[in-house]
Amino acid sequence: MCGIVGYVGNKQAYPILIKGLQRLEYRGYDSAGIAILNGVLNVYKRKGKVSELESFVKSKDVDGRIGIAHTRWATHGEPTDENAHPHSSQSKDLSIIHNGIIENYDVLRNELINRGYEFHSDTDTEVLIYLIEDIKKNEKVDLGEAIRIALNQVVGAYAIVVISKDEPDRLIAAKKGSPLVIGIGDDDFYIASDATPIVEYTKNVVYLDDEEVAYIQKGEKLKIKTIKNKDKTPYVTKLEMNLSQLEKGGFEHFMLKEIYEQPRSIRDSLRGRLNADKGIVSLGGIIDYEQKMVNANRIIIIACGTSWHAGLVGEYLFEDLARTPVEVEYASEFRYRNPVIYEDDIVIAISQSGETADTLAAIELAKSKGATIIGICNVVGSSIARATDAGSYTHAGPEIGVASTKAFTAQVTILCLMALRIAQLKGTLSKSRFRQILYELESIPEKVEKTLQVSKKVIEISEQYQNVRNFLYLGRGYNFPVALEGALKLKEISYIHAEGYPAAEMKHGPIALIDEEMPVVFIAPNRGIYEKVISNIQEVKARKGKVIAIVTEGDESVRKLADHVIEIPETEELLVPLLATIPLQKLSYHIAVMRGCNVDQPRNLAKSVTVE
Ligand code: G6P
């Protein structure tokens, strides 16, 4: 959460910083601010989105070739102008932007208050910049050294960039727990929470590691030290993303673009990893760990949010195909509940951003117990990707809409490939069944394309139900996680209360909610325990609920009962989640648009949750 950007070089900093903030707005949009140095250190900040900051600075002096900027997701202190970053030191000579949480800020704050400092915000960040200035003054060290010493006193997570009025060509950055990337241009440097603000200027980047401080001086080579004062050699990597992936490409919202990208993103997830004719499934990133996966007595999947839903599909896949027992855990629960972890456990961590703080902490815990960690991440070079022993990238491309869509189907695709590969090695599937699934998986991108054509029907349904207050989503087996994901998508972006449930559990509670006002979405393909789902539909109809059913093309039985049906192509039961999710994404999208909601940036949410 929170996006940070910095620039030092020969170009005007303001346009680079503002554009960077717009790219990072998915990380938080409670307030935004900027500090630009040009003799004087001008700091402007505003509650609200980046666009409000832009209007605010229109008539102001933004001239300068060095600066820092921030878009905030509030943790300590409400979203106000005062709490917005950058925060200045007491003398106003220094300014800082920060992503993360300083956990011992209260102790540090009290010490500084006792020494006569006065604070102007409720944030933990202001404490840090005061501390840095205090050390610089009292210990008579330069800024870089003061920052390094201060960070040794800090408990918590941070990605920071500091600018000083006295250093017109230098920024200092550091990180622990929150991400930070430094782009290296011909004669300038770009700093950001992820590579999206950097990619249009340079492809050469350095990802800082935890507890590293970067000394970024125009005209000099990048220098990195640990906070324990050990020199490090910067490791430059090449970015693979391109600019067009970061733009809307004619769609009204990123979310819609990303929904429509799914045939492509699933193809990219499968590319080079599946050959049905030859009976090959191969994930290069995990080859060295396959045998461990085969021998594992169990797999633990850890994730948060939508990625956790993908993990649930993964549980069904691994148990069904490879006969390996699986537990799926919310990373936030797992890390704090003293779980039993064995050395031969395989932990699969799933994360779109690769930065989710709880997932990272759960990985560290599992690592400390000797388990093997396999990652499924979308963002290349992200913290989780680097913290795992091995893994497979989803290759879905940058996902900008806060509500996850293409990342989910890409994660399910990778889980499917992994489960198939382990099943093949364990011999838990017959050769013919294995081939059959491979062929079907190969045809999924085309079927997703077909599924995307359901727009008219989905828009009609959205019009009819856009004003209801509650929705229920029901599914069984592989479609239970799909029901959870459908409900999550709706509540995230339209603010309609929605619950996902295993269809048969309905009679243990949610059935009490059903009346003629209540839309119930059934994921009811003609596979698995289809007849049982039909009985559940009948139970809803008997109580006058409105049924919206996702069915297999040509289905007649459900059609007779349901108020609305949305057809998806026929496929294997285990692959239905890849198709059934699509109309549910579109349903939530259209309802949210009709309700006038900000689809790409829903209130209170952020895409990359780097706080626990
Ligand atoms: C946030 C996002 C969700 C995402 C979840 C986990 O809540 O809004 O879309 O599913 O974090 O994020 P990760 O990046 O670890 O998949």
PDB file of C-alpha atoms and ligand atoms in Angstrom, residues 304-307 350-356 359 384 402-404 411 489 492 605-609, ligand 1:
ATOM      1  CA  CYS A 304      -4.787 -13.668   0.626  1.00  0.00           C
ATOM      2  CA  GLY A 305      -7.882 -12.336  -1.125  1.00  0.00           C
ATOM      3  CA  THR A 306      -8.505 -13.514  -4.660  1.00  0.00           C
ATOM      4  CA  SER A 307      -5.243 -15.452  -4.641  1.00  0.00           C
ATOM      5  CA  ILE A 350       0.221 -17.435  -4.374  1.00  0.00           C
ATOM      6  CA  SER A 351       0.325 -13.697  -4.946  1.00  0.00           C
ATOM      7  CA  GLN A 352      -0.443 -11.445  -7.871  1.00  0.00           C
ATOM      8  CA  SER A 353       1.640  -8.518  -6.619  1.00  0.00           C
ATOM      9  CA  GLY A 354       4.266 -10.612  -4.900  1.00  0.00           C
ATOM     10  CA  GLU A 355       4.298  -7.988  -2.152  1.00  0.00           C
ATOM     11  CA  THR A 356       1.471  -8.924   0.225  1.00  0.00           C
ATOM     12  CA  THR A 359       1.962 -13.796   2.575  1.00  0.00           C
ATOM     13  CA  ILE A 384       7.633 -12.994  -2.794  1.00  0.00           C
ATOM     14  CA  VAL A 402      -7.677  -3.117  -7.985  1.00  0.00           C
ATOM     15  CA  ALA A 403     -10.151  -5.993  -8.300  1.00  0.00           C
ATOM     16  CA  SER A 404      -8.163  -8.955  -9.533  1.00  0.00           C
ATOM     17  CA  GLN A 411      -3.091 -18.541 -11.065  1.00  0.00           C
ATOM     18  CA  LYS A 489     -15.757  -9.168  -6.998  1.00  0.00           C
ATOM     19  CA  GLU A 492     -15.314  -4.977  -3.804  1.00  0.00           C
ATOM     20  CA  LEU A 605      -9.017  -0.857  -1.066  1.00  0.00           C
ATOM     21  CA  ALA A 606      -5.534  -1.096  -2.497  1.00  0.00           C
ATOM     22  CA  LYS A 607      -4.029  -3.570  -4.845  1.00  0.00           C
ATOM     23  CA  SER A 608      -0.804  -4.266  -3.109  1.00  0.00           C
ATOM     24  CA  VAL A 609      -1.308  -4.793   0.610  1.00  0.00           C
TER      25      VAL A 609
HETATM   26  C1  G6P B   1      -5.690  -7.087  -2.224  1.00  0.00           C
HETATM   27  C2  G6P B   1      -6.165  -6.958  -3.649  1.00  0.00           C
HETATM   28  C3  G6P B   1      -6.744  -8.278  -4.116  1.00  0.00           C
HETATM   29  C4  G6P B   1      -5.731  -9.399  -3.943  1.00  0.00           C
HETATM   30  C5  G6P B   1      -5.200  -9.463  -2.511  1.00  0.00           C
HETATM   31  C6  G6P B   1      -3.999 -10.384  -2.411  1.00  0.00           C
HETATM   32  O1  G6P B   1      -6.767  -7.254  -1.380  1.00  0.00           O
HETATM   33  O2  G6P B   1      -7.145  -5.934  -3.757  1.00  0.00           O
HETATM   34  O3  G6P B   1      -7.090  -8.176  -5.486  1.00  0.00           O
HETATM   35  O4  G6P B   1      -6.321 -10.608  -4.275  1.00  0.00           O
HETATM   36  O5  G6P B   1      -4.771  -8.180  -2.078  1.00  0.00           O
HETATM   37  O6  G6P B   1      -2.957  -9.824  -3.160  1.00  0.00           O
HETATM   38  P1  G6P B   1      -1.814 -10.625  -3.900  1.00  0.00           P
HETATM   39  O7  G6P B   1      -1.064  -9.561  -4.649  1.00  0.00           O
HETATM   40  O8  G6P B   1      -0.996 -11.258  -2.826  1.00  0.00           O
HETATM   41  O9  G6P B   1      -2.443 -11.617  -4.796  1.00  0.00           O
END
